[in-house]
Amino acid sequence: MLVRDRIKQIVETSQRFTIVGEANDGLSAVALVKAKKPDLIILDIAMPQATGIEAIEEVRRWSPETKIAVLTGMTGKKLLRHVYDAGAEGIFMKSGHTDGWVKDLVEICEGKRKIPEDVMTLIQEDTGVQLTRRERQVLFAVVRGESNAKISDRLNISVSTVDGHRTKLMRKLGVHSTAELIAKSFRDGLLESENHS
């Protein structure tokens, strides 16, 4: 099982990398990226404070040149598809072999996308509901209990646009209430959770 100390050991074996920061949660990770603008960030999907998908999107917003490698123990097809669609350059399983991992990270920094074949197979098998980046942002906010006005303010879009996204989400998922929307989102693996593996 790859944990942070093991990751550090692997990364530090290469003279190509210098570790400039570590974070215990998603918000801290994003703050570090804003401050340091690193070439590469390695994220877990399951993090407190902000989900992996949200962290990826914030990293893209604040430091678009930073490459993103995701490390996960979760094998949910929809979850991995969301990570892939969010633009992570690398997706690696915690249970996978670490041989060649540094080489993969170097190639990610050079502009390549590195996704192991077994992970790519899971991603391609996901033929379920596909949400846009904005729809995912609105869905996460709805699950957190945010009002349309708060979502509007945070995402810098109009309240009517937020309402439109909520309507589209309900139509895509075949539900008729916010409670049903949240329940189906968890049930179908559209939200990240420790239970989605």
PDB file of N, CA and C in Angstrom, residues 7-74:
ATOM      1  N   ILE A   7       5.565   7.158  -0.806  1.00  0.00           N
ATOM      2  CA  ILE A   7       5.616   8.009  -2.000  1.00  0.00           C
ATOM      3  C   ILE A   7       6.861   8.893  -1.958  1.00  0.00           C
ATOM      4  N   LYS A   8       7.121   9.478  -0.791  1.00  0.00           N
ATOM      5  CA  LYS A   8       8.307  10.326  -0.645  1.00  0.00           C
ATOM      6  C   LYS A   8       9.581   9.548  -0.950  1.00  0.00           C
ATOM      7  N   GLN A   9       9.650   8.325  -0.435  1.00  0.00           N
ATOM      8  CA  GLN A   9      10.841   7.498  -0.679  1.00  0.00           C
ATOM      9  C   GLN A   9      11.040   7.274  -2.171  1.00  0.00           C
ATOM     10  N   ILE A  10       9.939   6.952  -2.851  1.00  0.00           N
ATOM     11  CA  ILE A  10      10.024   6.674  -4.291  1.00  0.00           C
ATOM     12  C   ILE A  10      10.443   7.921  -5.057  1.00  0.00           C
ATOM     13  N   VAL A  11       9.777   9.041  -4.769  1.00  0.00           N
ATOM     14  CA  VAL A  11      10.065  10.287  -5.495  1.00  0.00           C
ATOM     15  C   VAL A  11      11.478  10.766  -5.234  1.00  0.00           C
ATOM     16  N   GLU A  12      11.922  10.633  -3.988  1.00  0.00           N
ATOM     17  CA  GLU A  12      13.250  11.140  -3.634  1.00  0.00           C
ATOM     18  C   GLU A  12      14.390  10.303  -4.201  1.00  0.00           C
ATOM     19  N   THR A  13      14.074   9.117  -4.755  1.00  0.00           N
ATOM     20  CA  THR A  13      15.132   8.321  -5.396  1.00  0.00           C
ATOM     21  C   THR A  13      15.570   8.953  -6.717  1.00  0.00           C
ATOM     22  N   SER A  14      14.760   9.874  -7.224  1.00  0.00           N
ATOM     23  CA  SER A  14      15.082  10.527  -8.493  1.00  0.00           C
ATOM     24  C   SER A  14      15.626  11.925  -8.252  1.00  0.00           C
ATOM     25  N   GLN A  15      16.713  12.234  -8.929  1.00  0.00           N
ATOM     26  CA  GLN A  15      17.266  13.586  -8.840  1.00  0.00           C
ATOM     27  C   GLN A  15      16.408  14.582  -9.628  1.00  0.00           C
ATOM     28  N   ARG A  16      15.423  14.050 -10.343  1.00  0.00           N
ATOM     29  CA  ARG A  16      14.552  14.910 -11.154  1.00  0.00           C
ATOM     30  C   ARG A  16      13.596  15.722 -10.293  1.00  0.00           C
ATOM     31  N   PHE A  17      13.298  15.219  -9.076  1.00  0.00           N
ATOM     32  CA  PHE A  17      12.281  15.856  -8.255  1.00  0.00           C
ATOM     33  C   PHE A  17      12.820  16.386  -6.938  1.00  0.00           C
ATOM     34  N   THR A  18      12.247  17.500  -6.514  1.00  0.00           N
ATOM     35  CA  THR A  18      12.476  18.046  -5.172  1.00  0.00           C
ATOM     36  C   THR A  18      11.105  18.284  -4.553  1.00  0.00           C
ATOM     37  N   ILE A  19      10.864  17.724  -3.387  1.00  0.00           N
ATOM     38  CA  ILE A  19       9.579  17.893  -2.722  1.00  0.00           C
ATOM     39  C   ILE A  19       9.515  19.291  -2.091  1.00  0.00           C
ATOM     40  N   VAL A  20       8.511  20.064  -2.489  1.00  0.00           N
ATOM     41  CA  VAL A  20       8.410  21.451  -2.000  1.00  0.00           C
ATOM     42  C   VAL A  20       7.283  21.636  -0.990  1.00  0.00           C
ATOM     43  N   GLY A  21       6.490  20.598  -0.757  1.00  0.00           N
ATOM     44  CA  GLY A  21       5.422  20.735   0.223  1.00  0.00           C
ATOM     45  C   GLY A  21       4.607  19.473   0.361  1.00  0.00           C
ATOM     46  N   GLU A  22       3.937  19.352   1.504  1.00  0.00           N
ATOM     47  CA  GLU A  22       3.029  18.234   1.768  1.00  0.00           C
ATOM     48  C   GLU A  22       1.755  18.791   2.392  1.00  0.00           C
ATOM     49  N   ALA A  23       0.637  18.124   2.129  1.00  0.00           N
ATOM     50  CA  ALA A  23      -0.647  18.597   2.660  1.00  0.00           C
ATOM     51  C   ALA A  23      -1.447  17.417   3.205  1.00  0.00           C
ATOM     52  N   ASN A  24      -2.244  17.699   4.249  1.00  0.00           N
ATOM     53  CA  ASN A  24      -3.062  16.663   4.870  1.00  0.00           C
ATOM     54  C   ASN A  24      -4.492  16.620   4.334  1.00  0.00           C
ATOM     55  N   ASP A  25      -4.882  17.630   3.554  1.00  0.00           N
ATOM     56  CA  ASP A  25      -6.246  17.672   3.048  1.00  0.00           C
ATOM     57  C   ASP A  25      -6.292  18.433   1.723  1.00  0.00           C
ATOM     58  N   GLY A  26      -7.445  18.374   1.079  1.00  0.00           N
ATOM     59  CA  GLY A  26      -7.593  18.976  -0.236  1.00  0.00           C
ATOM     60  C   GLY A  26      -7.391  20.477  -0.271  1.00  0.00           C
ATOM     61  N   LEU A  27      -7.938  21.176   0.712  1.00  0.00           N
ATOM     62  CA  LEU A  27      -7.800  22.635   0.739  1.00  0.00           C
ATOM     63  C   LEU A  27      -6.345  23.054   0.909  1.00  0.00           C
ATOM     64  N   SER A  28      -5.640  22.362   1.806  1.00  0.00           N
ATOM     65  CA  SER A  28      -4.218  22.675   2.013  1.00  0.00           C
ATOM     66  C   SER A  28      -3.405  22.381   0.763  1.00  0.00           C
ATOM     67  N   ALA A  29      -3.770  21.313   0.063  1.00  0.00           N
ATOM     68  CA  ALA A  29      -3.063  20.970  -1.172  1.00  0.00           C
ATOM     69  C   ALA A  29      -3.220  22.078  -2.204  1.00  0.00           C
ATOM     70  N   VAL A  30      -4.439  22.582  -2.350  1.00  0.00           N
ATOM     71  CA  VAL A  30      -4.684  23.665  -3.308  1.00  0.00           C
ATOM     72  C   VAL A  30      -3.933  24.927  -2.894  1.00  0.00           C
ATOM     73  N   ALA A  31      -3.936  25.235  -1.589  1.00  0.00           N
ATOM     74  CA  ALA A  31      -3.219  26.421  -1.103  1.00  0.00           C
ATOM     75  C   ALA A  31      -1.727  26.315  -1.403  1.00  0.00           C
ATOM     76  N   LEU A  32      -1.169  25.121  -1.224  1.00  0.00           N
ATOM     77  CA  LEU A  32       0.255  24.918  -1.520  1.00  0.00           C
ATOM     78  C   LEU A  32       0.545  25.122  -3.006  1.00  0.00           C
ATOM     79  N   VAL A  33      -0.344  24.609  -3.838  1.00  0.00           N
ATOM     80  CA  VAL A  33      -0.157  24.768  -5.287  1.00  0.00           C
ATOM     81  C   VAL A  33      -0.202  26.248  -5.666  1.00  0.00           C
ATOM     82  N   LYS A  34      -1.143  26.993  -5.069  1.00  0.00           N
ATOM     83  CA  LYS A  34      -1.234  28.430  -5.361  1.00  0.00           C
ATOM     84  C   LYS A  34       0.047  29.150  -4.965  1.00  0.00           C
ATOM     85  N   ALA A  35       0.636  28.730  -3.845  1.00  0.00           N
ATOM     86  CA  ALA A  35       1.825  29.405  -3.334  1.00  0.00           C
ATOM     87  C   ALA A  35       3.104  28.978  -4.058  1.00  0.00           C
ATOM     88  N   LYS A  36       3.207  27.692  -4.368  1.00  0.00           N
ATOM     89  CA  LYS A  36       4.467  27.132  -4.889  1.00  0.00           C
ATOM     90  C   LYS A  36       4.507  26.961  -6.402  1.00  0.00           C
ATOM     91  N   LYS A  37       3.317  26.815  -7.031  1.00  0.00           N
ATOM     92  CA  LYS A  37       3.244  26.556  -8.477  1.00  0.00           C
ATOM     93  C   LYS A  37       4.188  25.412  -8.885  1.00  0.00           C
ATOM     94  N   PRO A  38       4.018  24.226  -8.297  1.00  0.00           N
ATOM     95  CA  PRO A  38       4.934  23.123  -8.589  1.00  0.00           C
ATOM     96  C   PRO A  38       4.746  22.559  -9.999  1.00  0.00           C
ATOM     97  N   ASP A  39       5.769  21.857 -10.488  1.00  0.00           N
ATOM     98  CA  ASP A  39       5.662  21.194 -11.786  1.00  0.00           C
ATOM     99  C   ASP A  39       4.676  20.037 -11.717  1.00  0.00           C
ATOM    100  N   LEU A  40       4.606  19.400 -10.532  1.00  0.00           N
ATOM    101  CA  LEU A  40       3.797  18.197 -10.379  1.00  0.00           C
ATOM    102  C   LEU A  40       3.193  18.136  -8.985  1.00  0.00           C
ATOM    103  N   ILE A  41       1.937  17.677  -8.892  1.00  0.00           N
ATOM    104  CA  ILE A  41       1.321  17.403  -7.601  1.00  0.00           C
ATOM    105  C   ILE A  41       0.776  15.982  -7.634  1.00  0.00           C
ATOM    106  N   ILE A  42       0.953  15.257  -6.531  1.00  0.00           N
ATOM    107  CA  ILE A  42       0.416  13.901  -6.398  1.00  0.00           C
ATOM    108  C   ILE A  42      -0.731  13.963  -5.394  1.00  0.00           C
ATOM    109  N   LEU A  43      -1.933  13.631  -5.847  1.00  0.00           N
ATOM    110  CA  LEU A  43      -3.136  13.745  -5.022  1.00  0.00           C
ATOM    111  C   LEU A  43      -3.742  12.374  -4.753  1.00  0.00           C
ATOM    112  N   ASP A  44      -4.292  12.211  -3.553  1.00  0.00           N
ATOM    113  CA  ASP A  44      -5.169  11.078  -3.288  1.00  0.00           C
ATOM    114  C   ASP A  44      -6.569  11.524  -3.691  1.00  0.00           C
ATOM    115  N   ILE A  45      -7.456  10.587  -4.001  1.00  0.00           N
ATOM    116  CA  ILE A  45      -8.830  10.977  -4.311  1.00  0.00           C
ATOM    117  C   ILE A  45      -9.603  11.255  -3.031  1.00  0.00           C
ATOM    118  N   ALA A  46      -9.408  10.388  -2.027  1.00  0.00           N
ATOM    119  CA  ALA A  46     -10.153  10.522  -0.776  1.00  0.00           C
ATOM    120  C   ALA A  46      -9.389  11.430   0.176  1.00  0.00           C
ATOM    121  N   MET A  47      -9.786  12.699   0.223  1.00  0.00           N
ATOM    122  CA  MET A  47      -9.135  13.662   1.104  1.00  0.00           C
ATOM    123  C   MET A  47     -10.181  14.433   1.883  1.00  0.00           C
ATOM    124  N   PRO A  48      -9.895  14.801   3.126  1.00  0.00           N
ATOM    125  CA  PRO A  48     -10.820  15.669   3.858  1.00  0.00           C
ATOM    126  C   PRO A  48     -10.785  17.096   3.291  1.00  0.00           C
ATOM    127  N   GLN A  49     -11.806  17.857   3.609  1.00  0.00           N
ATOM    128  CA  GLN A  49     -11.929  19.281   3.269  1.00  0.00           C
ATOM    129  C   GLN A  49     -12.328  19.536   1.810  1.00  0.00           C
ATOM    130  N   ALA A  50     -11.746  18.820   0.878  1.00  0.00           N
ATOM    131  CA  ALA A  50     -12.125  18.967  -0.529  1.00  0.00           C
ATOM    132  C   ALA A  50     -11.890  17.636  -1.216  1.00  0.00           C
ATOM    133  N   THR A  51     -12.801  17.246  -2.093  1.00  0.00           N
ATOM    134  CA  THR A  51     -12.637  15.970  -2.784  1.00  0.00           C
ATOM    135  C   THR A  51     -11.505  16.055  -3.804  1.00  0.00           C
ATOM    136  N   GLY A  52     -11.062  14.895  -4.249  1.00  0.00           N
ATOM    137  CA  GLY A  52      -9.992  14.869  -5.246  1.00  0.00           C
ATOM    138  C   GLY A  52     -10.363  15.602  -6.516  1.00  0.00           C
ATOM    139  N   ILE A  53     -11.614  15.409  -6.969  1.00  0.00           N
ATOM    140  CA  ILE A  53     -12.061  16.082  -8.189  1.00  0.00           C
ATOM    141  C   ILE A  53     -12.031  17.593  -8.000  1.00  0.00           C
ATOM    142  N   GLU A  54     -12.539  18.057  -6.868  1.00  0.00           N
ATOM    143  CA  GLU A  54     -12.540  19.496  -6.595  1.00  0.00           C
ATOM    144  C   GLU A  54     -11.121  20.039  -6.525  1.00  0.00           C
ATOM    145  N   ALA A  55     -10.218  19.281  -5.900  1.00  0.00           N
ATOM    146  CA  ALA A  55      -8.821  19.719  -5.809  1.00  0.00           C
ATOM    147  C   ALA A  55      -8.196  19.826  -7.197  1.00  0.00           C
ATOM    148  N   ILE A  56      -8.476  18.844  -8.060  1.00  0.00           N
ATOM    149  CA  ILE A  56      -7.949  18.882  -9.420  1.00  0.00           C
ATOM    150  C   ILE A  56      -8.421  20.149 -10.129  1.00  0.00           C
ATOM    151  N   GLU A  57      -9.711  20.436 -10.001  1.00  0.00           N
ATOM    152  CA  GLU A  57     -10.261  21.605 -10.689  1.00  0.00           C
ATOM    153  C   GLU A  57      -9.671  22.903 -10.161  1.00  0.00           C
ATOM    154  N   GLU A  58      -9.430  22.967  -8.860  1.00  0.00           N
ATOM    155  CA  GLU A  58      -8.827  24.175  -8.278  1.00  0.00           C
ATOM    156  C   GLU A  58      -7.358  24.312  -8.677  1.00  0.00           C
ATOM    157  N   VAL A  59      -6.648  23.187  -8.741  1.00  0.00           N
ATOM    158  CA  VAL A  59      -5.257  23.224  -9.203  1.00  0.00           C
ATOM    159  C   VAL A  59      -5.213  23.752 -10.633  1.00  0.00           C
ATOM    160  N   ARG A  60      -6.120  23.260 -11.477  1.00  0.00           N
ATOM    161  CA  ARG A  60      -6.190  23.728 -12.867  1.00  0.00           C
ATOM    162  C   ARG A  60      -6.457  25.237 -12.920  1.00  0.00           C
ATOM    163  N   ARG A  61      -7.277  25.698 -11.992  1.00  0.00           N
ATOM    164  CA  ARG A  61      -7.641  27.120 -11.979  1.00  0.00           C
ATOM    165  C   ARG A  61      -6.467  28.000 -11.576  1.00  0.00           C
ATOM    166  N   TRP A  62      -5.749  27.595 -10.527  1.00  0.00           N
ATOM    167  CA  TRP A  62      -4.716  28.451  -9.950  1.00  0.00           C
ATOM    168  C   TRP A  62      -3.317  28.212 -10.510  1.00  0.00           C
ATOM    169  N   SER A  63      -3.070  27.036 -11.037  1.00  0.00           N
ATOM    170  CA  SER A  63      -1.740  26.741 -11.578  1.00  0.00           C
ATOM    171  C   SER A  63      -1.880  25.783 -12.763  1.00  0.00           C
ATOM    172  N   PRO A  64      -2.355  26.297 -13.888  1.00  0.00           N
ATOM    173  CA  PRO A  64      -2.657  25.429 -15.037  1.00  0.00           C
ATOM    174  C   PRO A  64      -1.464  24.652 -15.576  1.00  0.00           C
ATOM    175  N   GLU A  65      -0.251  25.099 -15.278  1.00  0.00           N
ATOM    176  CA  GLU A  65       0.926  24.388 -15.773  1.00  0.00           C
ATOM    177  C   GLU A  65       1.308  23.190 -14.895  1.00  0.00           C
ATOM    178  N   THR A  66       0.745  23.127 -13.695  1.00  0.00           N
ATOM    179  CA  THR A  66       1.061  22.022 -12.789  1.00  0.00           C
ATOM    180  C   THR A  66       0.453  20.722 -13.301  1.00  0.00           C
ATOM    181  N   LYS A  67       1.279  19.690 -13.434  1.00  0.00           N
ATOM    182  CA  LYS A  67       0.791  18.382 -13.840  1.00  0.00           C
ATOM    183  C   LYS A  67       0.224  17.661 -12.615  1.00  0.00           C
ATOM    184  N   ILE A  68      -0.791  16.825 -12.837  1.00  0.00           N
ATOM    185  CA  ILE A  68      -1.485  16.176 -11.735  1.00  0.00           C
ATOM    186  C   ILE A  68      -1.426  14.660 -11.878  1.00  0.00           C
ATOM    187  N   ALA A  69      -0.892  14.011 -10.853  1.00  0.00           N
ATOM    188  CA  ALA A  69      -0.915  12.546 -10.775  1.00  0.00           C
ATOM    189  C   ALA A  69      -1.819  12.168  -9.608  1.00  0.00           C
ATOM    190  N   VAL A  70      -2.747  11.278  -9.846  1.00  0.00           N
ATOM    191  CA  VAL A  70      -3.701  10.851  -8.815  1.00  0.00           C
ATOM    192  C   VAL A  70      -3.386   9.434  -8.378  1.00  0.00           C
ATOM    193  N   LEU A  71      -3.397   9.239  -7.084  1.00  0.00           N
ATOM    194  CA  LEU A  71      -3.139   7.940  -6.483  1.00  0.00           C
ATOM    195  C   LEU A  71      -4.398   7.525  -5.735  1.00  0.00           C
ATOM    196  N   THR A  72      -4.907   6.340  -5.998  1.00  0.00           N
ATOM    197  CA  THR A  72      -6.162   5.951  -5.365  1.00  0.00           C
ATOM    198  C   THR A  72      -6.235   4.465  -5.068  1.00  0.00           C
ATOM    199  N   GLY A  73      -7.030   4.139  -4.073  1.00  0.00           N
ATOM    200  CA  GLY A  73      -7.314   2.748  -3.782  1.00  0.00           C
ATOM    201  C   GLY A  73      -8.701   2.381  -4.253  1.00  0.00           C
ATOM    202  N   MET A  74      -9.392   3.339  -4.854  1.00  0.00           N
ATOM    203  CA  MET A  74     -10.774   3.142  -5.295  1.00  0.00           C
ATOM    204  C   MET A  74     -10.821   2.682  -6.745  1.00  0.00           C
TER     205      MET A  74
END
